[in-house]
N, CA, C and O atoms as a GROMACS GRO file, in nm:
protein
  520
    1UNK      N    1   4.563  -4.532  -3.353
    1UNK     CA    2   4.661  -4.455  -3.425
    1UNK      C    3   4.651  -4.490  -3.573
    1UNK      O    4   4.658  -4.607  -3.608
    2UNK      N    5   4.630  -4.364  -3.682
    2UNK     CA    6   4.676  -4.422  -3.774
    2UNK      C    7   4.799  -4.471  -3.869
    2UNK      O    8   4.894  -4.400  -3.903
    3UNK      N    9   4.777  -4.614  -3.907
    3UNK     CA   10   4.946  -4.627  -3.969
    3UNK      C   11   4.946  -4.542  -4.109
    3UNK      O   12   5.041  -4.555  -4.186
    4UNK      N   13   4.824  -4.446  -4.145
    4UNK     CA   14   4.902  -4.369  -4.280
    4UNK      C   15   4.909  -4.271  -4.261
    4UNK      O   16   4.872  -4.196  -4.352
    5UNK      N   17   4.963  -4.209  -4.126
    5UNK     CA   18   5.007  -4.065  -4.153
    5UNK      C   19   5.105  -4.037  -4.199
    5UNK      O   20   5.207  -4.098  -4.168
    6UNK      N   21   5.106  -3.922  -4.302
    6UNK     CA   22   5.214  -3.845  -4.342
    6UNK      C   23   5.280  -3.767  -4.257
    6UNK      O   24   5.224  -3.720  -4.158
    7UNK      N   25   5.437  -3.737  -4.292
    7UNK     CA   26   5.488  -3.603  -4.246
    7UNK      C   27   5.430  -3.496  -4.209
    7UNK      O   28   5.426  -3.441  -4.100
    8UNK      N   29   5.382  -3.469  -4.314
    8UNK     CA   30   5.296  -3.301  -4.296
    8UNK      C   31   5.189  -3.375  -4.177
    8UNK      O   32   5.201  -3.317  -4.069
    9UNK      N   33   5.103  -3.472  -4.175
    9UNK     CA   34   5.042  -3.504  -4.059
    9UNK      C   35   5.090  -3.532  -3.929
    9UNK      O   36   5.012  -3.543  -3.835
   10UNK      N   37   5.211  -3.545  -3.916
   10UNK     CA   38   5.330  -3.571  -3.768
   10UNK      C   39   5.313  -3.398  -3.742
   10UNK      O   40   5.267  -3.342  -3.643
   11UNK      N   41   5.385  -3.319  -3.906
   11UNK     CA   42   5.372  -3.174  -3.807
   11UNK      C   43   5.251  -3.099  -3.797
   11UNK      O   44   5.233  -2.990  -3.742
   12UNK      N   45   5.162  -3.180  -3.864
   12UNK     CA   46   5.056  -3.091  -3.792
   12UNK      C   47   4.960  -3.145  -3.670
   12UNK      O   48   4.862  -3.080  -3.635
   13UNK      N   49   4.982  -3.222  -3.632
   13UNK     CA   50   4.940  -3.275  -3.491
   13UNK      C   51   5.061  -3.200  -3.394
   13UNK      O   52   5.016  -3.150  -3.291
   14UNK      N   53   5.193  -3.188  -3.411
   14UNK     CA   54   5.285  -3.145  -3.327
   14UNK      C   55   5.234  -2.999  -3.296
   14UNK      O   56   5.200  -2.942  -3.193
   15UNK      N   57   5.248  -2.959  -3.449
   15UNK     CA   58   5.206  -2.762  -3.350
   15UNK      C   59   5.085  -2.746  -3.304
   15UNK      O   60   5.046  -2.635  -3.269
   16UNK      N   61   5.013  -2.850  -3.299
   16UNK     CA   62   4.880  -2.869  -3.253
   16UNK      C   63   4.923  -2.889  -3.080
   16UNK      O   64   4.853  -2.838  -2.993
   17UNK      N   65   5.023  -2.955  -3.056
   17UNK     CA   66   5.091  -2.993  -2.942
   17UNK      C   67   5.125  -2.914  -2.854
   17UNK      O   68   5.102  -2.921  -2.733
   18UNK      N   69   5.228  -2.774  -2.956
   18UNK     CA   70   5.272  -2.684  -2.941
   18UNK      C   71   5.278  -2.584  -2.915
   18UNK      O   72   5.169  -2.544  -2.955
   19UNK      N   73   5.365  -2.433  -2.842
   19UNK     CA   74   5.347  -2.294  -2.868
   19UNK      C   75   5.432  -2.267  -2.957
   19UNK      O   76   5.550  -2.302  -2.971
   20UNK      N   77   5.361  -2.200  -3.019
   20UNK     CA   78   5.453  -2.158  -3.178
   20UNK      C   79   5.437  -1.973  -3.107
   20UNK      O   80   5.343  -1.919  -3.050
   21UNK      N   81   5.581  -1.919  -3.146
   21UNK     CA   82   5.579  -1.761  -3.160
   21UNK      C   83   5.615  -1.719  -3.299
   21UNK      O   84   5.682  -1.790  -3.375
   22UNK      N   85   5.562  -1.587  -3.333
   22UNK     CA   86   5.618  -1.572  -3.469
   22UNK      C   87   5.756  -1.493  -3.450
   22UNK      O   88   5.771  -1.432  -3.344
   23UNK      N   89   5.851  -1.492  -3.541
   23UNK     CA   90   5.979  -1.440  -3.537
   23UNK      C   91   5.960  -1.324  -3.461
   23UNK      O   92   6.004  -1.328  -3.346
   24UNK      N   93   5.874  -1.164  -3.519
   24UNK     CA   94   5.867  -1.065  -3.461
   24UNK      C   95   5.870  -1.056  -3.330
   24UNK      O   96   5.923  -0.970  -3.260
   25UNK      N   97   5.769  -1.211  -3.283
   25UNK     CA   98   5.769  -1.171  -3.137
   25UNK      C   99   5.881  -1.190  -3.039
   25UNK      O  100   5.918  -1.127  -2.940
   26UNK      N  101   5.929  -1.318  -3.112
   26UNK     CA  102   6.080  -1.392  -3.033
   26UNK      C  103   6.174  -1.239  -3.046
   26UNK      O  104   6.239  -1.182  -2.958
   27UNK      N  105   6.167  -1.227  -3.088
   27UNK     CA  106   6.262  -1.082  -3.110
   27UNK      C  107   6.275  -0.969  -3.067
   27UNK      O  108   6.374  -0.897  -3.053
   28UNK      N  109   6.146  -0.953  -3.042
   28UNK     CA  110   6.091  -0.830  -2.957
   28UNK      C  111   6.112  -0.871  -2.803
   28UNK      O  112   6.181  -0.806  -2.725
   29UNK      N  113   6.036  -0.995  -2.769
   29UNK     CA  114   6.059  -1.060  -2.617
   29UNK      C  115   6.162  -1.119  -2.574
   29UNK      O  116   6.170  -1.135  -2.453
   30UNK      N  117   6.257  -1.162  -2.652
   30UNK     CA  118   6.395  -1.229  -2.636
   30UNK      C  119   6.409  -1.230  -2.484
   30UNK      O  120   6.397  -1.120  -2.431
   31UNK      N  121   6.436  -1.345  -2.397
   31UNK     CA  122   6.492  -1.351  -2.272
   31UNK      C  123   6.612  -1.402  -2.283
   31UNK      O  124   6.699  -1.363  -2.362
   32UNK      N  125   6.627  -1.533  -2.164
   32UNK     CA  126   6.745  -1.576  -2.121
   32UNK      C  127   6.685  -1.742  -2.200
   32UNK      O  128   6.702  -1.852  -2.148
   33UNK      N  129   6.634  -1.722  -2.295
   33UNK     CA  130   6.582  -1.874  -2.346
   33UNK      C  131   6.705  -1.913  -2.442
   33UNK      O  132   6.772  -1.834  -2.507
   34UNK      N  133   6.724  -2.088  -2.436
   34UNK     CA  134   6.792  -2.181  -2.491
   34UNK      C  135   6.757  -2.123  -2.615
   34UNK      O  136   6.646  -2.069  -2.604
   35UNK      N  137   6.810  -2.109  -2.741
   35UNK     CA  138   6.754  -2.116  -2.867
   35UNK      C  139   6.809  -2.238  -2.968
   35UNK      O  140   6.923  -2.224  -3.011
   36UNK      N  141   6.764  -2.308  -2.991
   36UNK     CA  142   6.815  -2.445  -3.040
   36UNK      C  143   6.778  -2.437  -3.195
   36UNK      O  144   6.663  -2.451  -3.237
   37UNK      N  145   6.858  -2.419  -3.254
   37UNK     CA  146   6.867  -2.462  -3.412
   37UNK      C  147   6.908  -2.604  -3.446
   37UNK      O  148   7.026  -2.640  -3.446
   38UNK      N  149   6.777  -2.706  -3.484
   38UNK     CA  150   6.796  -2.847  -3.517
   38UNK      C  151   6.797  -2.873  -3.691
   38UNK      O  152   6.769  -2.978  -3.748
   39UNK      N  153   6.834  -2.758  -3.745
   39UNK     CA  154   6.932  -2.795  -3.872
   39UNK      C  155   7.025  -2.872  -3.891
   39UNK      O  156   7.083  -2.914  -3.791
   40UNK      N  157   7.063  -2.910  -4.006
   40UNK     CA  158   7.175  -3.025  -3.974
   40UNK      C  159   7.298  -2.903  -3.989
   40UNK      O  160   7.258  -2.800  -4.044
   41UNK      N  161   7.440  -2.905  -3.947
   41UNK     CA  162   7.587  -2.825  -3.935
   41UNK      C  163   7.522  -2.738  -4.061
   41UNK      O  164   7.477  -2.630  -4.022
   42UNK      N  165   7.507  -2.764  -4.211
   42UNK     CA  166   7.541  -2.690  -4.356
   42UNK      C  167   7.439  -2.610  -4.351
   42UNK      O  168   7.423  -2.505  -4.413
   43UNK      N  169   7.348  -2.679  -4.252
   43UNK     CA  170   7.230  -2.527  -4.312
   43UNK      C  171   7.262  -2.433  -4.190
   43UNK      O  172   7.279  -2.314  -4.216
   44UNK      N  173   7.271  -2.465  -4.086
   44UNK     CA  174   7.299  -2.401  -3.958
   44UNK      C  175   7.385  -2.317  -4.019
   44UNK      O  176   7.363  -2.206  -3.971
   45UNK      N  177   7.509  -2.306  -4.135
   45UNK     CA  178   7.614  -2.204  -4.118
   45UNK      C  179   7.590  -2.108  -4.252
   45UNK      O  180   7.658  -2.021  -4.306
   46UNK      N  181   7.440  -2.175  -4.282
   46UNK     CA  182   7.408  -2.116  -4.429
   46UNK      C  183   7.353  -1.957  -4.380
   46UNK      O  184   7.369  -1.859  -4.453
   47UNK      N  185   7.300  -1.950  -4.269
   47UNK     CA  186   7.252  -1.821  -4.188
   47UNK      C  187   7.182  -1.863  -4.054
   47UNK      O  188   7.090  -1.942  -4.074
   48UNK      N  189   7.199  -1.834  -3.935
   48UNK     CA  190   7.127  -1.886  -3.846
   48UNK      C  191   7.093  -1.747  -3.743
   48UNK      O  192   7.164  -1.647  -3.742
   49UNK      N  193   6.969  -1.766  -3.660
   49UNK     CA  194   6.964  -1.630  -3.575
   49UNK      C  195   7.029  -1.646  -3.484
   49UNK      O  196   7.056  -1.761  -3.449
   50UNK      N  197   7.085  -1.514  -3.402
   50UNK     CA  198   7.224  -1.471  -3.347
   50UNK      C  199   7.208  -1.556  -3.201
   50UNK      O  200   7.107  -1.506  -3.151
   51UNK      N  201   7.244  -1.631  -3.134
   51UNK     CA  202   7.289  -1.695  -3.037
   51UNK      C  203   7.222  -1.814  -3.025
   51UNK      O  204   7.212  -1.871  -2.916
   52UNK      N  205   7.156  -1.875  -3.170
   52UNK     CA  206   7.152  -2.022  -3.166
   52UNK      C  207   7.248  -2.134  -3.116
   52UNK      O  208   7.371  -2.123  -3.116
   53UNK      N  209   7.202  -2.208  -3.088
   53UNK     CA  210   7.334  -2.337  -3.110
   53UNK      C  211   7.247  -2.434  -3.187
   53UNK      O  212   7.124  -2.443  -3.178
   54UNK      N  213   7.342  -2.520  -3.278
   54UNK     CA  214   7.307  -2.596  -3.358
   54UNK      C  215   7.277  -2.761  -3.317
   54UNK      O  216   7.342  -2.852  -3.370
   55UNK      N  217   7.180  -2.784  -3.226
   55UNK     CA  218   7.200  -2.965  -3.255
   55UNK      C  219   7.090  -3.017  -3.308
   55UNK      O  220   6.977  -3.044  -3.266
   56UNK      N  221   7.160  -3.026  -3.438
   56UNK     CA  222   7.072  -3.143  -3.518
   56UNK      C  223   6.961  -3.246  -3.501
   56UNK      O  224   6.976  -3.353  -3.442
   57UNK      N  225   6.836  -3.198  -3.567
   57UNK     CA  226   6.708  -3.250  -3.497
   57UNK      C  227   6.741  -3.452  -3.477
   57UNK      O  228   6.686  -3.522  -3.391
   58UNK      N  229   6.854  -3.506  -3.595
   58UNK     CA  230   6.873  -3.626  -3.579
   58UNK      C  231   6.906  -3.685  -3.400
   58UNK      O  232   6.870  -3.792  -3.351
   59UNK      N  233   6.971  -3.592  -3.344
   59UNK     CA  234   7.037  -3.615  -3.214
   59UNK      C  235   6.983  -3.488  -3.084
   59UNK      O  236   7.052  -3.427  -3.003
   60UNK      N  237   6.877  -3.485  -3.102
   60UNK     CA  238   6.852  -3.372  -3.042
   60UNK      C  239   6.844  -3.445  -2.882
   60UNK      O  240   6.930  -3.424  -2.796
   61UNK      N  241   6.732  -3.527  -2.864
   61UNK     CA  242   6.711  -3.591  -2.773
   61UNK      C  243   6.796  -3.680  -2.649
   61UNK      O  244   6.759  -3.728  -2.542
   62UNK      N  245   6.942  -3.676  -2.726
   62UNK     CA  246   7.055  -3.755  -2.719
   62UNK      C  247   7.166  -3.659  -2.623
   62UNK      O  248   7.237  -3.685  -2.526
   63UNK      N  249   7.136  -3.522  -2.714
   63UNK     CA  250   7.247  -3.437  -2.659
   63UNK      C  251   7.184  -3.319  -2.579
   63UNK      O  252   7.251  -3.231  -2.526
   64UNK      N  253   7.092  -3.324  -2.577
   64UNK     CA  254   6.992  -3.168  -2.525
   64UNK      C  255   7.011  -3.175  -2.394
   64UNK      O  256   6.981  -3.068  -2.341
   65UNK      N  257   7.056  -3.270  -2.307
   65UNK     CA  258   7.063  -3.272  -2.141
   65UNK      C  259   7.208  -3.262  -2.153
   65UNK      O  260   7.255  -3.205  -2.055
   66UNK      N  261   7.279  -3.290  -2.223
   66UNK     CA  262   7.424  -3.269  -2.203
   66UNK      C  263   7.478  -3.104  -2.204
   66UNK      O  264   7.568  -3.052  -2.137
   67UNK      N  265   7.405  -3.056  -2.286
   67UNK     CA  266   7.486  -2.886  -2.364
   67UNK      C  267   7.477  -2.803  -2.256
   67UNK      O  268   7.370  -2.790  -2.196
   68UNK      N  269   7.578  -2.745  -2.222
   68UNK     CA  270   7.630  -2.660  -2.149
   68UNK      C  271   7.505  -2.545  -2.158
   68UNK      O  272   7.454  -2.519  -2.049
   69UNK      N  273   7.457  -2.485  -2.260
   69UNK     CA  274   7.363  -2.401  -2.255
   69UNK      C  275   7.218  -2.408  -2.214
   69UNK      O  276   7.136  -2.317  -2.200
   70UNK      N  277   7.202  -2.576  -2.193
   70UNK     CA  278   7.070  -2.582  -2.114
   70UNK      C  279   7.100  -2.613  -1.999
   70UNK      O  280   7.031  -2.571  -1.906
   71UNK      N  281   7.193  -2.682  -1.979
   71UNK     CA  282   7.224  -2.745  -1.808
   71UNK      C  283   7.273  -2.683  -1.742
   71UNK      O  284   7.278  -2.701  -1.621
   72UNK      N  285   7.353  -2.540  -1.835
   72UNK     CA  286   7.386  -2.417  -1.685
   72UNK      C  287   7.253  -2.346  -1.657
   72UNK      O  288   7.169  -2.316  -1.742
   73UNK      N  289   7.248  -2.326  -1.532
   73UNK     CA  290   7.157  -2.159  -1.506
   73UNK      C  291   7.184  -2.088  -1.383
   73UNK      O  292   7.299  -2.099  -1.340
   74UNK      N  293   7.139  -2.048  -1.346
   74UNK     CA  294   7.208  -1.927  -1.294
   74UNK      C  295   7.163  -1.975  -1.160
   74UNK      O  296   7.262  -2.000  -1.092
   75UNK      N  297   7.071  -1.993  -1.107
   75UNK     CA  298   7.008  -2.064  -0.999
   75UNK      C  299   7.046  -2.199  -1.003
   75UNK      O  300   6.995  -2.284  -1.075
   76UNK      N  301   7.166  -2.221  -0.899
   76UNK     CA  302   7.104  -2.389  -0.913
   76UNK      C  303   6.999  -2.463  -0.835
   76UNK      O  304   6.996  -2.585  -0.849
   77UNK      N  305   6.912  -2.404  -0.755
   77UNK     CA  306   6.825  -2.455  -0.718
   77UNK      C  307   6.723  -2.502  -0.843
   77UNK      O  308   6.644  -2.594  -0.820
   78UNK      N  309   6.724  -2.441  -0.971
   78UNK     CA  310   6.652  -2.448  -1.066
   78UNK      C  311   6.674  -2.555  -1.125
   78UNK      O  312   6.790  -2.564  -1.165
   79UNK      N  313   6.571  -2.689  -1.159
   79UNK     CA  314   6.625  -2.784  -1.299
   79UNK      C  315   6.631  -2.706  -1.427
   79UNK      O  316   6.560  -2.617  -1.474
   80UNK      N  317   6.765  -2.784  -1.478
   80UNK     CA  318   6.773  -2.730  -1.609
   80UNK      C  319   6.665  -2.727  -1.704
   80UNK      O  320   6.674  -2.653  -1.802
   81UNK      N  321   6.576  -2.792  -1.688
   81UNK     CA  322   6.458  -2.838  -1.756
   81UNK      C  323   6.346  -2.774  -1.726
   81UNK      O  324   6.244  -2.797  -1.791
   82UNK      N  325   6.347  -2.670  -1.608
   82UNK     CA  326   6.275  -2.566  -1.660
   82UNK      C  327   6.343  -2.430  -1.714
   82UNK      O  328   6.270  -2.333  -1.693
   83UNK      N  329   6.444  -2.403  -1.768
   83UNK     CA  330   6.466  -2.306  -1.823
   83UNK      C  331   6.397  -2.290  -1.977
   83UNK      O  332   6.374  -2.387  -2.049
   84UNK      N  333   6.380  -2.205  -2.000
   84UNK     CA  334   6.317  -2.185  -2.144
   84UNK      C  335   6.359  -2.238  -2.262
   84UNK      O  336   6.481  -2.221  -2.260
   85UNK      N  337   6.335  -2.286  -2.349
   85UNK     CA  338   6.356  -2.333  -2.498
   85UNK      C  339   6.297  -2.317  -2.606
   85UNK      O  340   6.199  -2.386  -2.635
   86UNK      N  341   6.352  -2.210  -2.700
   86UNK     CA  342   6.290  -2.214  -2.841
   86UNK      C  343   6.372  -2.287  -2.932
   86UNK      O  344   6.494  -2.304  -2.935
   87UNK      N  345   6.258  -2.336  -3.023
   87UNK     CA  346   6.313  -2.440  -3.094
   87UNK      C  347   6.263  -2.388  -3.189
   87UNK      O  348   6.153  -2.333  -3.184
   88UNK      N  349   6.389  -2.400  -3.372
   88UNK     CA  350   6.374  -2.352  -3.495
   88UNK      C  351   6.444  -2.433  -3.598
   88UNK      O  352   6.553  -2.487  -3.579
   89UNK      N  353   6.385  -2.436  -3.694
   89UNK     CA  354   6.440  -2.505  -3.835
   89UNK      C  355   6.431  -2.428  -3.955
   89UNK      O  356   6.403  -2.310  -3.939
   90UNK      N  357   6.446  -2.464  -4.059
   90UNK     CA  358   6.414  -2.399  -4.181
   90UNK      C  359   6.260  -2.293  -4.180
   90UNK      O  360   6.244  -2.171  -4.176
   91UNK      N  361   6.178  -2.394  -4.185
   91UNK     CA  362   6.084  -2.371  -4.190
   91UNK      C  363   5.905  -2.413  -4.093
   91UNK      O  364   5.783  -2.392  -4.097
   92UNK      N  365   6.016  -2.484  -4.014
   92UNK     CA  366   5.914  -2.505  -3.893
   92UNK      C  367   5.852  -2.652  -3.876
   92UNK      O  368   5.789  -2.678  -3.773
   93UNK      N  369   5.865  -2.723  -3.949
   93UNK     CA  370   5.823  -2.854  -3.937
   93UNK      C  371   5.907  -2.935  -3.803
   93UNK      O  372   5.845  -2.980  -3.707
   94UNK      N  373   6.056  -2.944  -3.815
   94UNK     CA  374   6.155  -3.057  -3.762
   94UNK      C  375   6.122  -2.955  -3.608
   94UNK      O  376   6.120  -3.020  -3.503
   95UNK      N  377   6.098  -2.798  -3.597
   95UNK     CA  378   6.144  -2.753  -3.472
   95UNK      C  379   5.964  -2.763  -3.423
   95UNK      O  380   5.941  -2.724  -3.308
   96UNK      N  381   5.873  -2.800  -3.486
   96UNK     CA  382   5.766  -2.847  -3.387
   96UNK      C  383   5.777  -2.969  -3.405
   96UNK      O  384   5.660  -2.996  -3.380
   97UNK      N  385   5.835  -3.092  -3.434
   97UNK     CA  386   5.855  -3.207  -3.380
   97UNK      C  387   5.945  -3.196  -3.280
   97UNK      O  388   5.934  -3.262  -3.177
   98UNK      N  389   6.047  -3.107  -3.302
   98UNK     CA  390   6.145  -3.139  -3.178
   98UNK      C  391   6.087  -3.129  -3.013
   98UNK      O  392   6.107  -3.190  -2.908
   99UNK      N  393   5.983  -2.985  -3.070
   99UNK     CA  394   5.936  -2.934  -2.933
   99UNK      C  395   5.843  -3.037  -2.828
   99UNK      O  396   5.838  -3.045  -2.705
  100UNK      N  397   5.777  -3.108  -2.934
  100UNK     CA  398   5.701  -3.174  -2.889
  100UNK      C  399   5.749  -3.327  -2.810
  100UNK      O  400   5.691  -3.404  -2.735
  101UNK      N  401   5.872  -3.322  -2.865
  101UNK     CA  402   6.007  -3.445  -2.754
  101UNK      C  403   6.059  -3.369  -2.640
  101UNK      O  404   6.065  -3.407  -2.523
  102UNK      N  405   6.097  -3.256  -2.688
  102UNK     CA  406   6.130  -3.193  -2.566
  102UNK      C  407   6.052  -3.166  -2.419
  102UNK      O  408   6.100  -3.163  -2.305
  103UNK      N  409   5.910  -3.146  -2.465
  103UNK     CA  410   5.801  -3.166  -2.385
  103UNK      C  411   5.804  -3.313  -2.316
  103UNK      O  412   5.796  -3.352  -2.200
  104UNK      N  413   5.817  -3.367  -2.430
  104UNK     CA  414   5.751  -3.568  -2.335
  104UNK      C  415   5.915  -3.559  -2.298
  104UNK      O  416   5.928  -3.671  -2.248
  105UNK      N  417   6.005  -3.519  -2.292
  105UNK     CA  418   6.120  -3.537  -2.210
  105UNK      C  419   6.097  -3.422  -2.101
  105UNK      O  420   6.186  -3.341  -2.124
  106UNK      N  421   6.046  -3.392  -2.030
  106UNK     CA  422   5.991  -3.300  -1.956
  106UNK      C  423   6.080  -3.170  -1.933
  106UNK      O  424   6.139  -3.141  -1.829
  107UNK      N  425   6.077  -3.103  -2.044
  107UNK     CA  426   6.108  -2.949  -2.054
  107UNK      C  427   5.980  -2.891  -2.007
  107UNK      O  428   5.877  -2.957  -2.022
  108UNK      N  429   5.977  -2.766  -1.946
  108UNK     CA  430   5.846  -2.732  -1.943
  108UNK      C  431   5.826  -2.579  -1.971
  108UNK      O  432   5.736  -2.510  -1.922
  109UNK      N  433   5.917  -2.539  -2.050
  109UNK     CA  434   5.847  -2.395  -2.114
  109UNK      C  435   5.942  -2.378  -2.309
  109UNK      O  436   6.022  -2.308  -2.370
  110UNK      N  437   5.848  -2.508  -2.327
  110UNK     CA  438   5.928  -2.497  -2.521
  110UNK      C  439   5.836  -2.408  -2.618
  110UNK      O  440   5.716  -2.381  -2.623
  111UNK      N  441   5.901  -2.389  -2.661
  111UNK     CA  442   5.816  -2.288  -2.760
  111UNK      C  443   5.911  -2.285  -2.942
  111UNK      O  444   6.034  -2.285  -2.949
  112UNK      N  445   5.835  -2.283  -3.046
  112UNK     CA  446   5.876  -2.284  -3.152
  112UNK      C  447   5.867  -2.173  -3.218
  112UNK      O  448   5.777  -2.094  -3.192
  113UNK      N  449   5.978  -2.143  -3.334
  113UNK     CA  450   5.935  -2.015  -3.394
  113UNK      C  451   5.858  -2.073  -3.541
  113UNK      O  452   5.894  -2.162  -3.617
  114UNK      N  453   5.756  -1.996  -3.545
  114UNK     CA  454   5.674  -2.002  -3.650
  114UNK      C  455   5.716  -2.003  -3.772
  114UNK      O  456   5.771  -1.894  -3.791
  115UNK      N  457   5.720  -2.069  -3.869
  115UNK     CA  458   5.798  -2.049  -4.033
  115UNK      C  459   5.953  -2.043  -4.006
  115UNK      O  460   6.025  -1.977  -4.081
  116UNK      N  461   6.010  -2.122  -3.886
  116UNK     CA  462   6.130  -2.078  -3.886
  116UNK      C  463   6.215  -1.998  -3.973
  116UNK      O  464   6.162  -1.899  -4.024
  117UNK      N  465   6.341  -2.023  -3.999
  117UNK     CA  466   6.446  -1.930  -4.054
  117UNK      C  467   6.449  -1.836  -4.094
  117UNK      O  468   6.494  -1.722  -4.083
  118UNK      N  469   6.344  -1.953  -4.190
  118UNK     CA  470   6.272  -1.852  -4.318
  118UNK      C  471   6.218  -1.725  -4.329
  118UNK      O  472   6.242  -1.632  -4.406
  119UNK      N  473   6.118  -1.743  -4.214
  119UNK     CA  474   6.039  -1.685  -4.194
  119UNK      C  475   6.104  -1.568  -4.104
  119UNK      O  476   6.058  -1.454  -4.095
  120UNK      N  477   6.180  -1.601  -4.059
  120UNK     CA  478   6.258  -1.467  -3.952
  120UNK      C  479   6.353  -1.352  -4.084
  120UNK      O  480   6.350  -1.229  -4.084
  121UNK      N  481   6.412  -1.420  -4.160
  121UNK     CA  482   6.471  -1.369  -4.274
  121UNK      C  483   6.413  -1.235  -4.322
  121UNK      O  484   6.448  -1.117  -4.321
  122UNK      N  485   6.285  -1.323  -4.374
  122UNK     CA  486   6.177  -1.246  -4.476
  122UNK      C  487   6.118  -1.126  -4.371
  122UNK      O  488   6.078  -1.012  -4.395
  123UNK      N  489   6.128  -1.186  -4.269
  123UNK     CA  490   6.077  -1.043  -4.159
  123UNK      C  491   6.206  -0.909  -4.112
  123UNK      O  492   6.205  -0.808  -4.041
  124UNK      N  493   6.306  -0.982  -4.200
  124UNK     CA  494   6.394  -0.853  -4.255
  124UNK      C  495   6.465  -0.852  -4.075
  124UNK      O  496   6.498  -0.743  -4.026
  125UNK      N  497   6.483  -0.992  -3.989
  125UNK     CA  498   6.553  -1.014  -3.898
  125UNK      C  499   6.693  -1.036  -3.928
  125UNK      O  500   6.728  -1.042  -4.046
  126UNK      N  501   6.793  -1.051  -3.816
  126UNK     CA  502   6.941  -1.052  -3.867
  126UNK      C  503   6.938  -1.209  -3.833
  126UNK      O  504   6.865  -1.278  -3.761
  127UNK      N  505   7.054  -1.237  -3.920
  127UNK     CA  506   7.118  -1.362  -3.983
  127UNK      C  507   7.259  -1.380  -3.918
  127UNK      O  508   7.326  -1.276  -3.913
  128UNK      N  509   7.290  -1.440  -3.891
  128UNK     CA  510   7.481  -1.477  -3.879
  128UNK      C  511   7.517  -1.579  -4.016
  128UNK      O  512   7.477  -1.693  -4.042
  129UNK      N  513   7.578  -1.517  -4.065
  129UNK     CA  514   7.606  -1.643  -4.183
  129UNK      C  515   7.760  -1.641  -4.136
  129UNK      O  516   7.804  -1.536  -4.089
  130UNK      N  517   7.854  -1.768  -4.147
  130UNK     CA  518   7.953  -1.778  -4.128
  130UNK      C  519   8.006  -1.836  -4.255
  130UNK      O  520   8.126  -1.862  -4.266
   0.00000   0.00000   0.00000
C-alpha cells in the first residue's frame, strides 16, 4: 500500500471499485432504490434530489443499518442489504468512497451518481431546496 496517497487517489481507486450512473440515467431508471445523500445537514438543504435522505458521509457506516429506509422492504424474506443504494455528494468524490464501504459492509447492489449534485443540477434535473 502506498502511504502517499492523496484524496483524489482514495477517489480514484474507489470509482475504480465502483458503479457510477450518470444523473440522466438515475432519472430515467429510478426504482425502489435507497438514495443516500452523504452531505453534511447545510449542504443537503442547500438543494438535494427529490427523495434523498441525508446521512452524512462522517456517520454513514454507523447509521446506514439503522434508517428506516434501508431496513424496511417490502419482502421480508429479503435482507435489507440487498435492496438497492445510490449514493451522492456534491460532486462525487465522498459518494464513491461511501459506496465502496457500503460494499465491504456487504450491500450488494450500490451504485453512485456520477458528478453528483452538481452534476444532476447542470443536467437541468429538479432540486428540493428547503
Amino acid at each position: 500500500m502506498n502511504a502517499h496517497i492523496t484524496a483524489a487517489g482514495l477517489v480514484a481507486e474507489a470509482r475504480a471499485a465502483i458503479r457510477e450512473v450518470t444523473p440522466a440515467a438515475f432519472a430515467t431508471h429510478r426504482r425502489d432504490e435507497v438514495l443516500i445523500d452523504v452531505r453534511e445537514p447545510a449542504e443537503f438543504e442547500t438543494g438535494h434530489i427529490p427523495g434523498a435522505i441525508n446521512i452524512p458521509r462522517g456517520l454513514l457506516e454507523f447509521q446506514v443499518d439503522a434508517h428506516p429506509a434501508v431496513a424496511n422492504v417490502s419482502d421480508p424474506a429479503l435482507s435489507h442489504k440487498e435492496r438497492p443504494v445510490v449514493v451522492v455528494c456534491r460532486t462525487g468524490g465522498r459518494a464513491a468512497l461511501s459506496a465502496v464501504n457500503l460494499q465491504r459492509l456487504g450491500f450488494a447492489d450500490v451504485r453512485s451518481i456520477a458528478g453528483g449534485v452538481t452534476a444532476w443540477g447542470e443536467a437541468g434535473l429538479p432540486l428540493v431546496i428547503r
